[in-house]
Amino acid sequence: QVVLEESGGGLVRPGGSLTLSCEASGTIYNIDYMSWYWQPPGRQRSLVATVTDTGTTNYADAVKGRFTISRDTAKNTVYLHMNNVKPDDTAVYYCNARIVTVGSLPRNFWGQGTQVTVSS
């Protein structure tokens, strides 16, 4: 069994910064990639950023230059450093990871989500 636990959400003012964390735990053999998704109010969930096991990163156009995704492989943890946040960044942020567990094929796992609200 694998669990992704997110933390770090909350209320932040426009122009401010916030860092989200997501730790994967369980019978993990390898993590291929880890990602952050967001779901703004009334909209579908979509990809924000991804980091692979080799450190390659990819970002949605809306966050390029403002958000940075990083990964601590030893801790099975991914971070999303959010800078110069905007009201449009308000959303529930979900952690996603493609994980190989012992004796199993790779699977996608999701965290429970953490709310980020950007407001003055």
Coordinates of N, CA, C and O in Angstrom, one line a residue:
Q1 N 0.8 -1.2 0.0 CA 0.0 0.0 0.0 C 0.9 1.2 0.0 O 1.9 1.3 0.7
V2 N 0.5 2.2 -0.8 CA 1.3 3.5 -0.9 C 0.3 4.6 -0.6 O -0.8 4.6 -1.0
V3 N 0.9 5.6 0.2 CA 0.1 6.8 0.5 C 0.9 8.0 0.2 O 2.1 8.0 0.4
L4 N 0.2 9.0 -0.4 CA 0.9 10.3 -0.7 C 0.2 11.3 0.2 O -1.0 11.4 0.3
E5 N 1.0 11.9 1.0 CA 0.5 12.9 2.0 C 1.0 14.3 1.7 O 2.3 14.5 1.7
E6 N 0.1 15.2 1.4 CA 0.5 16.6 1.1 C 0.4 17.5 2.3 O -0.4 17.2 3.2
S7 N 1.1 18.5 2.2 CA 1.1 19.6 3.3 C 1.5 20.9 2.7 O 2.1 20.9 1.6
G8 N 1.2 22.0 3.5 CA 1.7 23.3 3.1 C 0.7 24.2 2.5 O 1.1 25.4 2.2
G9 N -0.5 23.8 2.2 CA -1.5 24.6 1.7 C -1.9 25.7 2.7 O -1.6 25.6 3.9
G10 N -2.7 26.7 2.2 CA -3.2 27.7 3.1 C -3.6 29.0 2.3 O -3.7 28.9 1.1
L11 N -3.7 30.0 3.1 CA -4.0 31.3 2.5 C -2.7 32.2 2.3 O -1.9 32.2 3.2
V12 N -2.6 32.7 1.1 CA -1.4 33.6 0.8 C -1.9 34.8 0.0 O -2.8 34.7 -0.8
R13 N -1.2 35.9 0.2 CA -1.6 37.1 -0.4 C -1.0 37.1 -1.9 O 0.1 36.5 -2.1
P14 N -1.6 37.8 -2.8 CA -1.1 38.0 -4.1 C 0.4 38.5 -4.1 O 0.7 39.4 -3.3
G15 N 1.2 37.9 -4.9 CA 2.6 38.3 -4.9 C 3.5 37.5 -3.8 O 4.7 37.6 -3.9
G16 N 2.8 36.8 -3.0 CA 3.5 36.1 -1.9 C 4.0 34.7 -2.4 O 4.0 34.4 -3.6
S17 N 4.6 33.9 -1.5 CA 5.1 32.6 -1.8 C 4.6 31.6 -0.8 O 4.2 31.9 0.3
L18 N 4.6 30.4 -1.3 CA 4.1 29.2 -0.6 C 4.8 28.0 -1.1 O 5.1 27.9 -2.3
T19 N 5.1 27.0 -0.2 CA 5.7 25.8 -0.7 C 4.9 24.6 -0.2 O 4.5 24.5 1.0
L20 N 4.5 23.8 -1.2 CA 3.8 22.5 -0.9 C 4.7 21.4 -0.9 O 5.7 21.3 -1.6
S21 N 4.4 20.4 0.0 CA 5.2 19.2 0.1 C 4.3 18.0 -0.1 O 3.1 18.0 0.3
C22 N 4.9 16.9 -0.6 CA 4.2 15.6 -0.7 C 5.2 14.5 -0.5 O 6.1 14.4 -1.2
E23 N 4.9 13.7 0.5 CA 5.7 12.5 0.8 C 5.0 11.2 0.5 O 3.9 11.0 0.9
A24 N 5.7 10.4 -0.3 CA 5.2 9.1 -0.6 C 5.7 8.1 0.4 O 6.9 8.0 0.7
S25 N 4.9 7.2 0.9 CA 5.3 6.2 1.9 C 4.6 4.9 1.6 O 3.6 4.8 1.0
G26 N 5.2 3.8 2.0 CA 4.7 2.5 1.8 C 5.8 1.6 1.2 O 7.0 1.8 1.3
T27 N 5.3 0.5 0.6 CA 6.3 -0.5 0.0 C 6.7 -0.1 -1.4 O 6.3 -0.7 -2.4
I28 N 7.6 0.9 -1.4 CA 8.0 1.5 -2.7 C 9.3 0.9 -3.2 O 10.3 0.9 -2.4
Y29 N 9.3 0.5 -4.4 CA 10.5 0.0 -5.0 C 11.2 1.1 -5.8 O 12.4 1.3 -5.7
N30 N 10.4 1.9 -6.5 CA 10.9 3.0 -7.3 C 9.8 4.0 -7.7 O 8.7 3.6 -7.8
I31 N 10.2 5.3 -7.8 CA 9.3 6.3 -8.2 C 9.7 6.8 -9.5 O 10.8 7.4 -9.6
D32 N 9.0 6.6 -10.6 CA 9.4 7.1 -11.9 C 9.3 8.6 -12.0 O 10.2 9.3 -12.5
Y33 N 8.1 9.2 -11.6 CA 8.0 10.6 -11.7 C 7.0 11.1 -10.6 O 6.2 10.3 -10.2
M34 N 7.1 12.3 -10.2 CA 6.2 12.9 -9.3 C 5.7 14.2 -9.9 O 6.4 15.0 -10.5
S35 N 4.4 14.5 -9.7 CA 3.8 15.7 -10.3 C 2.8 16.4 -9.3 O 2.4 15.8 -8.3
W36 N 2.6 17.6 -9.7 CA 1.5 18.4 -9.0 C 0.4 18.7 -10.0 O 0.8 19.2 -11.1
Y37 N -0.8 18.6 -9.6 CA -2.0 19.0 -10.4 C -2.7 20.0 -9.6 O -2.6 20.1 -8.4
W38 N -3.5 20.8 -10.3 CA -4.4 21.7 -9.6 C -5.8 21.6 -10.2 O -6.0 21.2 -11.3
Q39 N -6.8 22.0 -9.3 CA -8.2 22.0 -9.7 C -8.8 23.3 -9.2 O -9.3 23.3 -8.1
P40 N -8.8 24.3 -10.0 CA -9.5 25.6 -9.6 C -11.0 25.4 -9.5 O -11.5 24.4 -10.0
P41 N -11.6 26.3 -8.7 CA -13.1 26.1 -8.5 C -13.8 26.0 -9.9 O -13.6 26.9 -10.8
G42 N -14.7 25.0 -10.1 CA -15.5 24.9 -11.2 C -14.8 24.4 -12.5 O -15.3 24.4 -13.6
R43 N -13.5 24.0 -12.3 CA -12.7 23.6 -13.5 C -12.2 22.2 -13.3 O -12.2 21.7 -12.2
Q44 N -11.7 21.6 -14.4 CA -11.2 20.3 -14.3 C -9.8 20.3 -13.7 O -9.0 21.3 -13.8
R45 N -9.3 19.1 -13.2 CA -8.0 19.0 -12.7 C -7.0 19.0 -13.9 O -7.3 18.3 -15.0
S46 N -5.9 19.7 -13.8 CA -4.9 19.7 -14.8 C -3.5 19.7 -14.3 O -3.3 20.1 -13.1
L47 N -2.5 19.4 -15.1 CA -1.1 19.3 -14.7 C -0.5 20.7 -14.5 O -0.6 21.6 -15.3
V48 N 0.2 20.8 -13.3 CA 1.0 22.0 -13.0 C 2.4 21.8 -13.4 O 3.1 22.6 -14.0
A49 N 3.0 20.7 -12.8 CA 4.4 20.5 -13.0 C 4.8 19.0 -12.7 O 4.1 18.4 -12.0
T50 N 5.9 18.6 -13.4 CA 6.3 17.2 -13.2 C 7.8 17.2 -13.1 O 8.5 18.0 -13.7
V51 N 8.3 16.3 -12.3 CA 9.8 16.0 -12.2 C 10.0 14.5 -12.3 O 9.4 13.7 -11.6
T52 N 10.9 14.1 -13.2 CA 11.2 12.7 -13.4 C 12.2 12.2 -12.4 O 12.9 13.0 -11.7
D53 N 12.5 10.9 -12.5 CA 13.6 10.4 -11.6 C 15.0 10.8 -12.0 O 15.9 10.7 -11.2
T54 N 15.1 11.4 -13.2 CA 16.4 11.9 -13.6 C 16.5 13.4 -13.4 O 17.5 14.0 -13.8
G55 N 15.4 14.0 -12.9 CA 15.5 15.4 -12.6 C 14.9 16.3 -13.7 O 14.9 17.5 -13.5
T56 N 14.4 15.7 -14.8 CA 13.8 16.5 -15.8 C 12.5 17.1 -15.3 O 11.7 16.4 -14.7
T57 N 12.3 18.4 -15.6 CA 11.1 19.1 -15.2 C 10.2 19.6 -16.4 O 10.8 19.8 -17.4
N58 N 8.9 19.7 -16.1 CA 8.0 20.2 -17.1 C 7.0 21.0 -16.4 O 6.5 20.6 -15.3
Y59 N 6.6 22.2 -17.0 CA 5.6 23.1 -16.3 C 4.5 23.5 -17.3 O 4.7 23.6 -18.5
A60 N 3.3 23.7 -16.7 CA 2.3 24.4 -17.4 C 2.6 25.8 -17.7 O 3.3 26.4 -16.9
D61 N 2.2 26.3 -18.9 CA 2.6 27.7 -19.3 C 2.2 28.7 -18.2 O 2.9 29.7 -18.0
A62 N 1.1 28.5 -17.5 CA 0.5 29.5 -16.6 C 1.5 29.7 -15.4 O 1.4 30.7 -14.7
V63 N 2.4 28.7 -15.1 CA 3.2 28.8 -13.9 C 4.7 28.9 -14.3 O 5.5 29.1 -13.3
K64 N 5.1 28.9 -15.5 CA 6.5 29.0 -15.9 C 7.1 30.3 -15.4 O 6.5 31.3 -15.5
G65 N 8.2 30.1 -14.8 CA 8.9 31.3 -14.2 C 8.5 31.7 -12.8 O 9.1 32.6 -12.2
R66 N 7.4 31.1 -12.3 CA 6.9 31.5 -11.0 C 7.0 30.3 -10.0 O 7.2 30.4 -8.9
F67 N 6.7 29.1 -10.5 CA 6.7 27.9 -9.7 C 7.9 27.0 -10.1 O 8.3 27.0 -11.2
T68 N 8.4 26.3 -9.0 CA 9.5 25.4 -9.2 C 9.2 24.1 -8.5 O 8.8 24.1 -7.4
I69 N 9.3 23.0 -9.3 CA 9.1 21.7 -8.7 C 10.5 21.1 -8.4 O 11.4 21.2 -9.2
S70 N 10.6 20.5 -7.2 CA 11.9 19.8 -6.9 C 11.5 18.5 -6.2 O 10.4 18.3 -5.7
R71 N 12.6 17.7 -6.1 CA 12.3 16.3 -5.5 C 13.5 15.9 -4.7 O 14.7 16.1 -5.0
D72 N 13.2 15.3 -3.5 CA 14.2 14.7 -2.6 C 14.0 13.2 -2.8 O 13.1 12.6 -2.1
T73 N 14.9 12.6 -3.6 CA 14.7 11.2 -3.9 C 14.8 10.3 -2.6 O 14.1 9.3 -2.4
A74 N 15.8 10.7 -1.7 CA 16.0 9.9 -0.5 C 14.8 9.9 0.4 O 14.6 8.9 1.1
K75 N 14.0 11.0 0.4 CA 12.9 11.1 1.2 C 11.5 10.8 0.5 O 10.5 10.9 1.1
N76 N 11.6 10.4 -0.8 CA 10.4 10.2 -1.6 C 9.4 11.4 -1.5 O 8.2 11.2 -1.3
T77 N 10.0 12.5 -1.6 CA 9.2 13.8 -1.4 C 9.4 14.7 -2.6 O 10.5 14.8 -3.1
V78 N 8.3 15.3 -3.0 CA 8.3 16.3 -4.0 C 7.8 17.6 -3.4 O 6.9 17.6 -2.5
Y79 N 8.3 18.7 -3.9 CA 7.9 20.0 -3.4 C 7.5 20.9 -4.6 O 7.9 20.7 -5.8
L80 N 6.6 21.8 -4.3 CA 6.2 22.8 -5.3 C 6.4 24.2 -4.6 O 5.7 24.6 -3.7
H81 N 7.4 24.9 -5.1 CA 7.7 26.2 -4.6 C 7.0 27.2 -5.5 O 7.3 27.4 -6.7
M82 N 6.1 27.9 -4.9 CA 5.2 28.9 -5.6 C 5.6 30.3 -5.2 O 5.5 30.7 -4.0
N83 N 6.0 31.1 -6.2 CA 6.4 32.4 -6.0 C 5.5 33.4 -6.8 O 4.9 33.0 -7.8
N84 N 5.4 34.6 -6.4 CA 4.6 35.6 -7.1 C 3.2 35.0 -7.4 O 2.8 35.1 -8.6
V85 N 2.6 34.5 -6.4 CA 1.3 33.9 -6.7 C 0.2 34.9 -7.1 O 0.3 36.1 -6.7
K86 N -0.8 34.4 -7.8 CA -1.9 35.2 -8.3 C -3.2 34.6 -7.8 O -3.3 33.4 -7.5
P87 N -4.3 35.4 -7.8 CA -5.6 34.9 -7.5 C -6.0 33.7 -8.3 O -6.7 32.8 -7.8
D88 N -5.6 33.7 -9.6 CA -5.9 32.6 -10.5 C -5.2 31.3 -10.1 O -5.5 30.2 -10.6
D89 N -4.2 31.3 -9.1 CA -3.6 30.1 -8.6 C -4.4 29.4 -7.6 O -4.0 28.3 -7.1
T90 N -5.5 30.1 -7.2 CA -6.4 29.5 -6.2 C -6.9 28.2 -6.7 O -7.6 28.1 -7.7
A91 N -6.7 27.1 -5.9 CA -7.1 25.8 -6.4 C -6.9 24.7 -5.3 O -6.1 25.0 -4.3
V92 N -7.4 23.6 -5.5 CA -7.0 22.4 -4.7 C -5.8 21.8 -5.5 O -5.9 21.5 -6.7
Y93 N -4.7 21.6 -4.8 CA -3.5 21.1 -5.4 C -3.3 19.6 -5.0 O -3.4 19.3 -3.8
Y94 N -3.1 18.8 -6.0 CA -3.0 17.3 -5.8 C -1.6 16.8 -6.2 O -1.1 17.2 -7.2
C95 N -1.1 16.0 -5.3 CA 0.2 15.3 -5.6 C -0.1 14.0 -6.4 O -1.1 13.3 -6.1
N96 N 0.7 13.7 -7.4 CA 0.5 12.5 -8.2 C 1.9 11.8 -8.4 O 2.9 12.6 -8.5
A97 N 2.0 10.5 -8.3 CA 3.3 9.9 -8.5 C 3.1 8.5 -9.2 O 2.1 7.8 -8.9
R98 N 4.0 8.2 -10.1 CA 4.0 6.9 -10.8 C 5.0 6.0 -10.0 O 6.2 6.3 -10.1
I99 N 4.5 5.0 -9.3 CA 5.3 4.3 -8.4 C 5.3 2.8 -8.7 O 4.2 2.2 -9.0
V100 N 6.4 2.2 -8.6 CA 6.6 0.8 -8.7 C 6.7 0.2 -7.3 O 7.6 0.6 -6.5
T101 N 5.7 -0.6 -6.9 CA 5.8 -1.2 -5.6 C 6.4 -2.6 -5.8 O 6.4 -3.2 -6.9
V102 N 6.8 -3.2 -4.7 CA 7.4 -4.5 -4.7 C 6.5 -5.6 -5.3 O 5.3 -5.7 -4.8
G103 N 6.9 -6.2 -6.4 CA 6.1 -7.3 -7.0 C 4.9 -6.8 -7.8 O 4.0 -7.6 -8.1
S104 N 5.0 -5.5 -8.3 CA 3.8 -5.0 -9.0 C 4.3 -4.1 -10.2 O 5.5 -3.6 -10.2
L105 N 3.4 -3.9 -11.1 CA 3.7 -3.0 -12.2 C 3.6 -1.5 -11.8 O 2.9 -1.3 -10.8
P106 N 4.1 -0.6 -12.5 CA 4.0 0.9 -12.1 C 2.5 1.3 -12.1 O 1.7 0.8 -13.0
R107 N 2.1 2.1 -11.1 CA 0.8 2.6 -11.0 C 0.8 4.0 -10.6 O 1.8 4.5 -10.0
N108 N -0.2 4.8 -10.9 CA -0.4 6.1 -10.5 C -1.1 6.2 -9.2 O -2.1 5.6 -9.0
F109 N -0.6 7.0 -8.3 CA -1.2 7.2 -7.0 C -1.4 8.7 -6.8 O -0.7 9.6 -7.3
W110 N -2.5 9.1 -6.0 CA -2.9 10.4 -5.8 C -2.9 10.7 -4.3 O -3.3 9.9 -3.5
G111 N -2.6 12.0 -4.0 CA -2.8 12.5 -2.6 C -4.2 12.9 -2.5 O -5.0 12.9 -3.4
Q112 N -4.6 13.4 -1.3 CA -5.9 13.8 -0.9 C -6.2 15.2 -1.4 O -7.4 15.6 -1.4
G113 N -5.2 16.0 -1.6 CA -5.4 17.4 -2.1 C -5.2 18.3 -0.9 O -5.5 18.0 0.2
T114 N -4.6 19.5 -1.3 CA -4.5 20.6 -0.3 C -4.9 21.9 -0.9 O -4.6 22.2 -2.1
Q115 N -5.7 22.7 -0.1 CA -6.3 23.9 -0.7 C -5.2 25.0 -0.6 O -4.6 25.3 0.5
V116 N -5.1 25.8 -1.7 CA -4.3 27.0 -1.7 C -5.3 28.1 -2.2 O -5.9 28.0 -3.2
T117 N -5.3 29.2 -1.4 CA -6.2 30.3 -1.6 C -5.3 31.5 -1.7 O -4.6 31.8 -0.7
V118 N -5.4 32.2 -2.8 CA -4.6 33.5 -3.0 C -5.6 34.6 -3.0 O -6.4 34.8 -3.8
S119 N -5.5 35.4 -1.9 CA -6.4 36.5 -1.7 C -5.8 37.6 -0.8 O -5.0 37.2 0.1
S120 N -6.2 38.8 -1.0 CA -5.7 39.9 -0.1 C -6.8 40.1 1.0 O -6.5 41.0 1.9

